[in-house]
Amino acid sequence: MWRKIMLLSFLSCLVIHNGLKAQNATISFRVNMSYQVFLENFDPSTEFVDLAGDFNGWGSELTILSDENEDNIYNITLSGFYVSQTIQFKFRQNGAWDGTEEFPGGGPNREFTVLTTQDSVDVWYNDETPPFGPPDANFTVSSTEIKTQGNVQFSDLSSGNIDYWQWVFEGGIPEISSQQNPQVFYPNSGSFDVQLIIGNVSETDTLLVADFITVIERDRTEIDWWNNTVFYEAFVRSFYDSDGDGIGDFIGFTEKLDYLNDGNPDTEDDLGIGGIWLMPINPSPSYHGYDVTNYFGINPDYGTMAEFQAFLDSAHAKGIKVIIDLVMNHSSSQHQWFIDSKNYQNNRRDFYRWSAIDPGYGGPWGQQVWHWHNSGYYYGVFWGGMPDINYGEPQVVDSMYHVAEYWLNDIGVDGFRLDAAALIYEEGENLEHVQATIQFWKDFTAHNKSIAPESFSVGEVWSNTNTVVNYVVDDGLDFCFEFDLAGTILDAVNNGYASNIYTKMSHVYNVYPHLQWGTFLTNHDMNRAMNSIGQDQDKNKLAAAIYLTLPGIPFIYYGEEIGMLGEKPDENIRRPMQWTDGYQAGFTTGNPWNSINGNYTSFNVETERTDSNSIFNRYRKMIRVRNLKPALREGDYIEAMADNGQVFSFVRATNTDTAIVVINTANGIVENMNVNLGIIRPATKDLQLA
């Protein structure tokens, strides 16, 4: 007999829009009759389904649904509703109240509140009162909404003794499959039915379950210059010291630019970096610089504005873009704005959030956020030395727009990395990811594009993919860092198992605008990659091979390419760069601001340059391959799942270039492996194994 299995409903996500109450709305009603057909409670050849509700006199005006595809899913679209209206209704058979209607005998009515101007109801007939509804049954997919040229993994969830499966995929390749968990390629946009027929050879019964998947046309015009760029995150304090004071500086950085990119595409001994992200360079009382005292100034530890400008000009001459950390959520408590704000009478009082009493709540990770001063309590999500700036004050917004204009137009940087981007606004005790913050970044991005169209902004939103994507879609930030994907890559390399990367990449690829997310392994707030993978050089190389071939915009944390070590506290993951095996690792002729890593004698630029098997040379080669292969920079991502769970394989393809990437995440040799390439692309010029 059948054992009940779980049905996951494929209802589209609904976005609530304020202020739409008076607008006309349409509702698409869909009711799945498959289980009623299976139970022989309904005969599609002779009977019909109708809708009775408080909007049509409870069926006195007959409202009949249609099943044009003959898939037992009946639908109708009705107008005349309004947003925020709540309706009651039932589906019926044959326009009758004879016990065949939903929830007979005076059972409950369905209730639905209209949330958008184009809303939908999508249910199974009688699914609220077992045993009349469908079995707790059937199948799931990784996403019910994908973009064209996409692979979808379908999975049967049956827990019973099922002997055979037959899938039917409208618009998919293959169209029919007898596999339990097939992968289907959807080349075109549209809404397509999916049917699963499962049965048991020892029983005469079979069960048909059905739903649909939506395929959206992929907008490839979203690709911009940063998609053709490999970035390098650098801490000026730790990169190279030119004057022997133990602190890195702009003159030293300029001297080392050829290491990143010498400006000559024909040479192969530089890394091939196309962009640099500089951690904070503004004046600050802290070594890290994330508490700014002057948004228009340069940290004197690093040099002068003229020296920064010379560095910037030299980088641009070599074809390197430069973005800087812009710390907008908070300032230093030593910033003049905050000093003025502590005075009740000062017109900058509202530049920060003040309260006469302690509001009493903590922060997102349980920390203290309200700090005492003799003029009241002020809000600072990180600590008392970093008070949060109040963007509810229009003068603050105008001032920060001016800061952005200064760095983009007057100085000439190419964009910003935006620290703590999720925390700009607060709504009561809701301190992150509020709608006002997301809207602020849309406005900020639009402002920057209006004055510097080629500029870009990348957000630090340290959260899950489904939360982060809200900051990027609908003309938001250009892209954000993909923290979930970074963790998944490191886990796969550590565990030697690739399945989670397939799942995560499919999700990431389909929710973001085309290729607009930042890929990385770790950054200045995380234990270094070499520590995260057990100081294993081969795993370091594997991790590099994965994220430097995946879609997205790759960011390398300085020293990652030579296997630098570093674990919390933060100072120890930001130690000086290891250039040689000599005195102070070649970073300085004096005493460095922080001690050198103990592994510098083997893991340094000079030594690794001459070792063809070094981590450095693997990074250099992978970056060069990416720079030379349009498919790896701009190509679609097409999953090509291998029959070995240790192997991660995929295709990157443009209309004129294709790359097949096959990566073994575990130790040892994989033999007799098959990779399902499926449909790659009709017009391919060549294949590249990476």
XYZ file of C-alpha atoms in Angstrom:
690
model
C 0.000 0.000 0.000
C 1.011 3.579 -0.422
C 2.857 5.275 2.393
C 2.246 8.960 2.667
C 5.087 11.220 1.654
C 5.586 14.946 1.980
C 4.409 17.464 -0.586
C 6.287 20.732 -0.734
C 4.041 23.342 -2.307
C 5.591 25.377 -5.075
C 3.951 28.694 -4.301
C 5.634 31.763 -5.731
C 7.042 34.204 -3.189
C 4.880 37.264 -2.737
C 6.297 40.722 -2.114
C 4.182 43.029 0.013
C 3.910 46.532 -1.337
C 2.666 49.315 0.891
C 0.188 51.849 -0.277
C -1.578 49.668 -2.876
C -4.918 49.183 -1.105
C -6.964 51.108 -3.600
C -5.451 49.507 -6.692
C -7.351 46.979 -8.826
C -5.992 43.452 -8.571
C -6.320 40.145 -10.417
C -6.096 36.699 -8.834
C -5.047 33.528 -10.635
C -6.770 30.518 -9.046
C -5.168 27.088 -9.616
C -6.454 23.886 -8.083
C -4.756 20.513 -8.495
C -7.281 17.687 -8.982
C -4.709 14.898 -9.495
C -5.410 13.119 -6.238
C -9.175 13.326 -6.711
C -8.709 11.678 -10.117
C -6.528 9.000 -8.538
C -9.219 8.311 -5.918
C -11.822 8.210 -8.722
C -13.706 11.032 -7.031
C -13.534 13.114 -10.201
C -13.697 12.268 -13.900
C -12.004 14.938 -16.073
C -13.712 13.642 -19.210
C -17.254 14.321 -17.954
C -17.007 16.677 -14.987
C -15.838 20.242 -14.371
C -14.458 22.361 -11.518
C -15.929 25.699 -10.534
C -15.293 28.399 -7.941
C -17.844 29.631 -5.393
C -17.091 32.580 -3.127
C -18.341 35.748 -1.498
C -17.389 37.623 -4.695
C -19.763 35.668 -7.007
C -22.789 34.955 -4.811
C -21.300 31.686 -3.624
C -21.655 30.099 -7.014
C -24.985 31.567 -8.084
C -22.929 32.990 -10.942
C -21.143 29.913 -12.312
C -17.350 30.412 -12.543
C -15.778 27.444 -14.347
C -12.037 26.697 -14.366
C -10.235 25.228 -17.381
C -7.577 22.550 -17.845
C -6.137 23.351 -21.266
C -3.015 21.201 -20.733
C -5.053 18.209 -19.497
C -2.717 17.835 -16.542
C -5.511 17.831 -13.931
C -4.577 21.345 -12.807
C -7.533 23.685 -13.316
C -7.128 27.446 -13.445
C -8.888 30.753 -13.971
C -7.839 34.406 -13.616
C -10.383 36.875 -12.231
C -10.239 40.656 -11.859
C -12.137 43.163 -9.759
C -10.314 42.648 -6.469
C -8.187 45.169 -4.587
C -4.984 44.902 -2.609
C -5.562 44.073 1.104
C -9.036 42.649 0.339
C -9.791 39.357 2.138
C -12.027 36.879 0.306
C -13.652 33.538 1.203
C -14.328 30.727 -1.266
C -14.419 27.005 -2.038
C -13.776 24.969 -5.141
C -16.690 22.740 -6.270
C -17.384 19.947 -8.699
C -20.031 20.477 -11.368
C -21.444 23.642 -9.758
C -23.190 21.658 -7.005
C -23.404 21.644 -3.217
C -23.848 17.874 -3.009
C -21.001 16.767 -0.754
C -18.413 16.681 -3.538
C -17.446 20.297 -2.902
C -14.405 21.130 -0.784
C -14.866 20.583 2.965
C -18.478 19.365 2.663
C -21.129 19.494 5.338
C -20.499 23.093 6.298
C -16.732 22.702 6.596
C -14.434 25.737 6.639
C -14.173 28.172 3.779
C -10.833 29.022 2.232
C -9.670 32.534 3.129
C -7.203 34.608 1.118
C -5.881 38.168 1.500
C -4.794 39.920 -1.686
C -1.207 41.167 -1.308
C -0.258 42.411 -4.777
C -2.020 43.644 -7.901
C -1.325 40.269 -9.548
C -1.782 37.627 -6.877
C -2.302 33.871 -6.995
C -3.949 30.990 -5.156
C -2.354 27.598 -5.800
C -3.767 24.606 -3.870
C -4.757 20.954 -3.995
C -8.455 20.154 -3.916
C -9.557 19.480 -0.322
C -5.975 19.711 0.940
C -6.936 21.210 4.325
C -8.916 18.261 5.672
C -7.199 14.850 5.492
C -7.962 12.266 4.297
C -9.703 14.169 1.498
C -6.559 16.009 0.335
C -3.588 14.598 -1.554
C -1.171 12.288 0.192
C 1.579 13.988 2.183
C 3.500 13.234 -0.916
C 5.725 13.589 -3.878
C 8.762 15.548 -5.062
C 10.822 18.677 -4.622
C 13.273 20.766 -6.628
C 16.130 22.992 -5.524
C 14.252 26.015 -6.858
C 10.850 26.449 -8.502
C 12.123 29.502 -10.351
C 15.225 29.412 -12.528
C 16.750 31.458 -15.303
C 17.241 30.210 -18.841
C 20.087 27.866 -19.676
C 19.582 26.290 -16.252
C 19.815 22.775 -14.837
C 17.321 21.722 -12.162
C 17.730 18.760 -9.843
C 14.406 17.030 -9.110
C 14.142 14.686 -6.144
C 11.451 12.165 -5.255
C 10.659 12.253 -1.539
C 8.881 8.895 -1.385
C 9.427 6.935 1.791
C 7.378 3.917 0.659
C 8.289 0.832 -1.342
C 8.303 2.540 -4.736
C 9.363 0.410 -7.684
C 9.236 2.829 -10.583
C 9.213 6.489 -11.431
C 8.185 8.290 -14.563
C 8.766 12.007 -14.851
C 7.338 14.195 -17.610
C 8.955 17.625 -18.054
C 7.206 20.084 -20.333
C 9.871 22.273 -21.941
C 12.716 20.335 -20.322
C 15.531 18.132 -21.547
C 15.013 15.211 -21.132
C 11.255 15.335 -21.653
C 10.719 11.978 -19.929
C 12.891 10.275 -17.300
C 12.610 7.077 -15.276
C 15.333 8.102 -12.824
C 14.340 8.642 -9.219
C 16.195 11.970 -8.995
C 16.688 13.324 -12.526
C 18.464 16.500 -13.581
C 16.632 18.524 -16.231
C 17.914 21.280 -18.488
C 15.556 24.177 -19.294
C 16.766 26.189 -22.311
C 13.813 28.561 -22.685
C 11.705 30.851 -20.554
C 8.087 30.181 -19.592
C 5.969 28.294 -17.072
C 6.158 24.520 -17.535
C 4.265 21.631 -16.006
C 6.085 18.851 -14.189
C 4.469 15.443 -13.622
C 5.663 12.523 -11.547
C 4.023 9.107 -11.798
C 5.191 6.687 -9.115
C 4.099 3.084 -8.691
C 4.691 -0.277 -7.075
C 4.957 -3.394 -9.216
C 3.256 -5.479 -6.529
C 0.240 -3.149 -6.521
C -2.045 -2.110 -9.314
C -2.207 1.484 -8.077
C -0.158 4.345 -9.435
C -0.140 7.937 -8.259
C 0.217 10.985 -10.486
C 1.382 14.204 -8.853
C 2.001 17.435 -10.725
C 3.197 20.984 -10.291
C 5.056 23.568 -12.346
C 8.361 25.378 -12.667
C 8.926 28.925 -13.864
C 11.863 29.746 -16.143
C 12.800 33.417 -16.483
C 14.791 34.885 -19.345
C 18.343 35.603 -18.166
C 19.420 39.220 -18.666
C 23.035 38.986 -19.822
C 23.328 42.750 -20.344
C 24.067 43.041 -16.620
C 27.707 42.073 -17.180
C 30.060 45.010 -16.550
C 33.809 45.659 -16.317
C 34.090 44.151 -12.849
C 32.968 40.777 -14.228
C 36.223 40.746 -16.201
C 38.324 41.570 -13.139
C 40.065 39.570 -10.424
C 40.314 41.711 -7.275
C 42.919 41.712 -4.523
C 41.982 42.808 -1.005
C 44.946 44.530 0.661
C 45.689 46.075 4.042
C 48.054 49.001 3.379
C 49.507 48.741 6.906
C 50.633 45.192 6.158
C 51.545 45.232 2.480
C 54.990 46.853 2.161
C 56.901 49.417 4.247
C 59.070 51.788 2.208
C 60.647 53.842 5.017
C 61.477 51.338 7.779
C 58.936 52.547 10.364
C 57.288 49.117 10.447
C 54.049 50.284 8.816
C 53.100 49.725 5.193
C 52.519 52.838 3.113
C 51.429 54.073 -0.303
C 54.972 54.508 -1.576
C 55.694 50.899 -0.684
C 52.468 49.723 -2.277
C 53.345 51.581 -5.480
C 56.723 49.835 -5.550
C 54.985 46.444 -5.376
C 52.325 47.042 -8.004
C 54.251 45.019 -10.592
C 53.785 41.963 -8.363
C 50.034 42.294 -8.846
C 50.083 43.458 -12.470
C 53.015 44.912 -14.404
C 50.732 46.351 -17.056
C 52.112 44.118 -19.812
C 49.643 41.382 -20.869
C 52.435 39.437 -22.580
C 54.348 38.761 -19.351
C 53.374 35.846 -17.123
C 55.252 36.313 -13.848
C 52.807 38.783 -12.250
C 49.534 37.674 -10.649
C 47.329 39.280 -13.283
C 45.201 41.225 -10.798
C 42.812 43.744 -12.375
C 41.429 45.429 -9.274
C 42.520 46.333 -5.743
C 40.287 46.769 -2.708
C 42.052 48.831 -0.065
C 40.926 48.380 3.527
C 40.273 51.768 5.224
C 42.756 54.515 4.356
C 41.093 57.388 6.246
C 42.502 58.830 9.495
C 41.603 56.666 12.482
C 42.735 56.114 16.083
C 42.769 52.324 15.515
C 45.264 50.198 13.596
C 42.496 48.770 11.377
C 40.908 52.069 10.376
C 37.252 51.078 10.669
C 36.545 53.995 13.022
C 37.040 57.027 10.794
C 37.762 60.534 12.106
C 37.811 62.315 8.731
C 36.124 60.931 5.611
C 38.052 63.319 3.364
C 41.503 62.588 4.751
C 44.330 60.076 4.433
C 45.731 58.115 7.361
C 49.134 59.769 8.025
C 50.569 56.331 8.890
C 50.219 55.489 5.186
C 51.459 58.777 3.723
C 49.923 61.867 2.198
C 47.092 62.473 -0.220
C 49.690 63.247 -2.905
C 51.322 59.849 -2.297
C 47.954 58.118 -2.477
C 47.217 59.964 -5.726
C 50.555 58.819 -7.135
C 49.717 55.236 -6.169
C 46.297 55.551 -7.787
C 47.712 57.007 -10.991
C 50.330 54.267 -11.196
C 47.706 51.552 -10.689
C 45.487 53.054 -13.378
C 48.440 53.238 -15.755
C 48.875 49.474 -15.354
C 45.164 48.849 -15.979
C 44.338 48.213 -12.311
C 41.087 49.564 -10.867
C 41.117 50.710 -7.228
C 38.217 50.698 -4.782
C 38.399 51.830 -1.169
C 36.622 50.812 2.001
C 33.907 53.350 2.788
C 32.786 52.930 6.394
C 29.413 54.642 6.382
C 27.489 52.858 9.135
C 29.522 54.336 11.976
C 32.335 56.747 12.677
C 34.958 57.065 15.361
C 33.826 58.580 18.639
C 36.654 61.040 17.935
C 35.029 62.284 14.725
C 34.065 65.953 14.979
C 30.461 65.080 14.184
C 30.214 62.950 17.315
C 32.101 65.437 19.457
C 29.545 68.075 18.428
C 26.676 65.629 18.828
C 27.409 65.113 22.523
C 26.284 68.711 23.110
C 22.494 68.970 23.540
C 22.461 72.366 21.878
C 24.589 71.530 18.832
C 22.885 71.261 15.448
C 24.680 67.941 14.934
C 22.941 66.279 17.865
C 20.816 64.241 15.445
C 23.836 63.017 13.454
C 23.777 60.083 15.912
C 21.039 58.263 17.824
C 20.583 59.426 21.410
C 18.221 58.313 24.161
C 17.572 59.811 27.588
C 17.241 56.297 29.010
C 18.800 52.973 28.163
C 16.348 51.277 25.732
C 17.574 47.997 27.172
C 17.920 45.779 24.120
C 21.055 44.187 22.713
C 22.475 43.781 19.247
C 22.179 41.121 16.514
C 24.830 38.912 18.145
C 23.828 39.708 21.745
C 26.232 42.602 22.243
C 25.663 45.871 24.105
C 24.557 48.574 21.674
C 23.542 51.478 23.938
C 26.472 53.291 25.569
C 26.449 55.885 28.330
C 27.691 59.440 28.061
C 26.812 62.248 30.442
C 24.467 63.687 27.799
C 22.559 60.407 27.384
C 22.782 56.978 25.833
C 24.030 56.706 22.271
C 23.713 53.826 19.833
C 26.756 51.951 18.536
C 26.250 48.430 17.228
C 29.951 47.449 17.388
C 31.236 49.238 20.509
C 31.252 52.591 22.250
C 34.186 53.862 20.197
C 32.176 53.419 16.988
C 28.846 55.253 17.332
C 26.378 54.540 14.513
C 25.613 57.486 12.266
C 21.925 58.443 12.057
C 20.759 58.367 8.431
C 17.342 59.549 9.510
C 18.947 63.007 9.547
C 18.901 64.449 5.983
C 22.132 66.383 6.576
C 23.927 63.090 7.174
C 22.732 61.640 3.874
C 23.792 64.793 2.010
C 27.186 64.735 3.728
C 27.839 61.112 2.788
C 26.791 61.736 -0.799
C 29.388 64.516 -0.810
C 32.015 62.092 0.540
C 31.272 59.677 -2.304
C 31.471 62.480 -4.887
C 34.826 63.592 -3.493
C 36.464 60.173 -3.784
C 34.918 59.308 -7.149
C 35.274 62.625 -8.965
C 37.958 64.658 -7.188
C 40.330 61.796 -6.338
C 39.355 59.268 -9.007
C 38.835 55.967 -7.204
C 36.752 53.417 -9.096
C 34.264 52.489 -6.407
C 33.659 51.414 -2.850
C 33.504 48.395 -0.637
C 30.729 49.249 1.823
C 31.355 48.057 5.359
C 28.482 46.804 7.538
C 25.991 47.528 4.778
C 23.104 45.733 6.519
C 23.093 48.072 9.535
C 22.478 51.576 8.146
C 18.929 51.997 9.502
C 17.181 50.591 12.551
C 13.472 50.170 13.210
C 12.954 49.832 16.949
C 14.760 46.698 18.052
C 15.091 45.478 14.446
C 18.676 46.498 13.791
C 19.615 44.957 10.444
C 18.186 44.245 6.994
C 15.334 46.737 7.352
C 13.650 47.980 4.199
C 14.922 51.538 4.705
C 18.507 50.238 4.517
C 17.866 48.387 1.274
C 16.242 51.497 -0.195
C 19.143 53.657 0.967
C 21.618 51.586 -1.027
C 19.453 51.858 -4.124
C 19.487 55.633 -3.757
C 23.216 55.689 -3.010
C 23.983 53.554 -6.060
C 21.814 55.726 -8.307
C 23.548 58.856 -6.994
C 27.023 57.454 -7.660
C 26.084 56.301 -11.168
C 24.774 59.792 -11.921
C 28.176 61.341 -11.220
C 30.491 58.436 -12.155
C 28.660 55.950 -14.417
C 31.508 53.409 -14.412
C 31.860 53.341 -10.628
C 30.633 50.403 -8.593
C 29.766 49.546 -5.012
C 30.089 46.128 -3.401
C 28.299 45.519 -0.113
C 29.364 43.587 2.945
C 26.119 41.914 3.990
C 27.221 39.031 6.172
C 24.113 36.850 5.949
C 22.519 34.006 4.026
C 22.023 34.158 0.273
C 18.272 34.773 0.396
C 18.821 37.829 2.593
C 21.837 39.198 0.731
C 20.148 39.111 -2.668
C 17.645 41.775 -1.540
C 20.468 44.316 -1.525
C 21.340 43.632 -5.175
C 18.088 43.143 -7.080
C 15.891 45.972 -8.415
C 18.706 48.460 -9.057
C 20.376 47.996 -5.686
C 24.088 47.629 -5.040
C 26.134 46.364 -7.968
C 26.860 43.179 -6.051
C 27.545 41.797 -2.579
C 29.936 39.218 -1.206
C 28.555 35.677 -1.180
C 29.461 34.389 2.298
C 27.379 31.202 2.085
C 29.159 30.143 -1.098
C 32.584 30.813 0.440
C 31.786 28.505 3.349
C 30.441 25.833 1.012
C 33.645 25.834 -1.066
C 35.862 25.443 2.000
C 33.622 22.686 3.390
C 33.763 20.775 0.106
C 37.546 20.977 -0.035
C 37.856 19.950 3.596
C 35.418 17.042 3.318
C 36.259 15.896 -0.210
C 32.598 15.865 -1.190
C 31.104 18.055 -3.889
C 27.319 17.683 -3.628
C 26.756 20.806 -1.518
C 28.559 22.997 -4.058
C 26.160 21.886 -6.779
C 23.184 22.802 -4.612
C 24.614 26.117 -3.458
C 25.804 27.222 -6.893
C 22.443 26.430 -8.469
C 20.780 28.598 -5.836
C 23.244 31.473 -6.134
C 23.236 31.422 -9.933
C 19.469 31.668 -10.149
C 18.620 34.249 -7.475
C 21.127 37.023 -8.260
C 21.202 39.259 -11.320
C 23.383 37.589 -13.944
C 26.859 36.886 -12.429
C 26.551 39.720 -9.888
C 28.023 38.406 -6.644
C 31.480 38.398 -5.092
C 33.309 35.074 -4.713
C 36.076 34.590 -2.161
C 37.419 32.159 0.423
C 38.064 34.345 3.480
C 38.664 38.010 4.243
C 40.128 40.273 6.946
C 37.412 39.273 9.458
C 37.850 35.503 9.112
C 40.518 32.943 9.899
C 42.726 32.664 6.841
C 41.974 30.031 4.196
C 45.205 28.139 4.946
C 44.083 27.688 8.559
C 40.537 26.768 7.550
C 41.782 23.844 5.447
C 44.296 22.442 7.910
C 47.406 24.074 6.389
C 47.107 21.708 3.435
C 48.683 23.190 0.298
C 46.811 20.881 -2.070
C 43.479 21.889 -0.556
C 44.467 25.525 -0.865
C 45.090 24.988 -4.583
C 41.788 23.151 -4.999
C 39.847 25.941 -3.317
C 41.528 28.471 -5.604
C 40.681 26.404 -8.680
C 37.025 26.321 -7.671
C 36.336 29.961 -6.957
C 38.533 31.302 -9.753
C 36.537 29.327 -12.334
C 33.048 29.854 -10.916
C 30.829 32.713 -12.074
C 30.937 35.882 -9.998
C 33.637 38.436 -9.214
C 36.620 36.839 -7.388
C 38.423 38.560 -4.488
C 41.770 37.276 -3.183
C 42.759 38.265 0.364
C 46.397 39.418 0.351
C 48.794 36.585 1.222
C 46.199 33.918 0.457
C 48.071 33.281 -2.802
C 51.224 32.287 -0.898
C 49.558 30.327 1.916
C 49.835 32.869 4.727
C 48.487 31.757 8.094
C 46.273 33.690 10.469
C 43.696 32.987 13.160
C 41.703 35.274 15.436
C 42.160 37.713 17.078
C 41.843 40.026 14.079
C 45.356 41.478 14.322
C 46.752 38.026 13.587
C 44.805 37.555 10.367
C 46.166 40.916 9.143
C 49.898 40.323 9.687
C 52.558 41.751 7.332
C 52.920 40.333 3.830
C 55.677 37.731 3.394
C 57.886 38.805 0.512
C 61.120 36.904 1.196
C 62.654 34.398 3.602
C 64.957 37.120 4.932
C 64.789 39.678 7.739
C 61.152 40.471 8.710
C 60.031 38.555 5.623
C 61.154 41.450 3.453
C 58.231 43.583 4.663
C 60.287 46.229 6.470
C 63.845 47.090 7.447
C 62.589 48.100 10.901
C 60.321 46.537 13.489
C 56.955 45.573 11.951
C 53.735 46.844 13.541
C 52.784 43.189 14.129
C 54.973 40.097 14.190
C 55.650 38.052 11.076
C 54.016 34.635 10.611
C 56.214 31.719 11.592
C 55.886 30.024 8.197
C 57.436 32.906 6.235
C 60.726 31.087 5.500
C 58.894 28.626 3.215
C 55.762 30.568 2.324
C 56.858 33.812 0.719
C 56.707 35.410 -2.706
C 60.406 35.077 -3.564
C 60.616 31.371 -2.733
C 57.310 30.396 -4.316
C 57.964 32.231 -7.579
C 60.703 29.680 -8.387
C 58.655 26.617 -7.394
C 56.397 25.563 -10.283
C 54.253 23.545 -7.864
C 53.753 26.335 -5.324
C 50.474 27.848 -4.184
C 51.546 31.156 -5.742
C 52.061 29.614 -9.161
C 48.720 27.807 -8.983
C 46.984 31.131 -8.269
C 48.952 32.875 -10.996
C 48.071 30.219 -13.560
C 44.388 30.091 -12.578
C 44.075 33.887 -12.794
C 45.774 33.849 -16.186
C 43.417 31.142 -17.463
C 40.452 33.195 -16.237
C 41.791 36.375 -17.836
C 42.283 34.591 -21.169
C 38.980 32.672 -21.248
C 35.863 34.797 -21.849
C 33.712 31.836 -20.794
C 35.225 31.871 -17.284
C 34.554 35.585 -16.866
C 31.244 36.135 -18.624
C 29.885 32.695 -19.416
C 26.721 31.052 -18.211
C 27.050 28.368 -15.561
C 25.704 24.946 -16.544
C 25.874 22.162 -13.998
C 27.443 18.971 -15.341
C 27.105 16.550 -12.475
C 29.611 13.696 -12.299
C 28.743 10.190 -11.139
C 31.455 10.453 -8.482
C 30.523 12.420 -5.369
C 34.075 13.740 -4.970
C 34.033 15.525 -8.319
C 32.687 19.019 -8.953
C 32.148 19.644 -12.662
C 30.407 22.341 -14.648
C 30.397 24.175 -17.957
C 30.969 27.905 -18.500
C 29.795 29.085 -21.910
C 29.254 32.192 -23.989
C 27.972 32.160 -27.564
C 31.546 31.852 -28.854
C 33.586 30.267 -26.048
C 33.177 27.244 -23.794
C 35.105 25.877 -20.828
C 34.526 22.535 -19.131
C 35.750 22.500 -15.533
C 36.262 19.203 -13.675
C 37.682 19.365 -10.142
C 38.403 16.445 -7.829
C 37.794 17.725 -4.293
C 39.386 14.698 -2.606
C 42.801 13.069 -2.500
C 43.649 10.335 -4.978
C 42.816 9.539 -8.577
C 39.248 9.145 -9.803
C 38.882 6.404 -12.418
C 36.037 5.495 -14.786
C 34.102 8.666 -14.058
C 31.231 9.931 -16.176
C 30.183 13.575 -16.395
C 26.724 14.463 -17.700
C 27.435 17.439 -19.930
C 23.823 17.701 -21.071
C 23.243 20.658 -23.370
C 26.231 23.003 -23.393
C 25.476 25.652 -26.015
C 24.604 25.356 -29.716
C 27.484 27.531 -30.940
C 30.779 26.615 -29.270
C 34.197 27.507 -30.583
C 36.381 25.363 -28.377
C 36.471 23.323 -25.190
C 38.903 24.088 -22.403
C 39.627 21.687 -19.576
C 40.608 23.634 -16.451
